[in-house]
Amino acid sequence: GVYDYATRYEIPLAPLPCCRHLSAEEYRDEIIKLIVEIQDQCAASRDCRPVAGVDAILSQDPLRRPTVKRPKRSPRPQFHVASRETLDELRAEFAEFDLMYELASQALRSGDLEAAHRFPPGCFPPALSYVGPPAPPPPPRPPTRTITVSEAGVVERGPIPVVVIATRYETVEPRARGQPP
């Protein structure tokens, strides 16, 4: 229901302290005067242009750029803050964050994989380059024939090694000339 996750509070309304001595009708008239005065002040600050109203506001496209004669050309602020002290604190924190990120990034790029745990919280470490699977080991070298020379000067050759060469193709019978493939 509506109040499953909400609490209902009763708020008693009372007249403003400066108007307690007025009757209900006089109080209502005084409040209407105050509202009209506030509306007049707002209209004067808008150069007497009328308020857009609910229908005009709801009919606007929220994705359309505002039509301003002279758009603001200043750079966007680094932070939106209420005081200079808060701005200085945020800039100091951001400088510390940036330094921690840069040091961890340099260590990671140099090959230290443990640097991935040194990045400040709340950031995304840079992606590592793809290395791929390890290169296959080189094929074993075929055995070589040993040749030795005895003391008498006789050249002795060892046994000829047997090398098995794998083929990719099946054995094909030779064709006679003029035969189609």
CSV table of C-alpha atoms in Angstrom, one decimal, residues 9 16 61 74 94 104 155:
chain,number,residue,atom,x,y,z
A,9,TYR,CA,2.4,12.7,10.2
A,16,LEU,CA,1.1,33.3,11.5
A,61,ASP,CA,11.2,18.9,-25.1
A,74,SER,CA,33.2,30.4,-19.4
A,94,PHE,CA,41.5,15.2,-6.3
A,104,ALA,CA,49.9,2.9,-9.8
A,155,VAL,CA,86.8,-41.2,-40.4
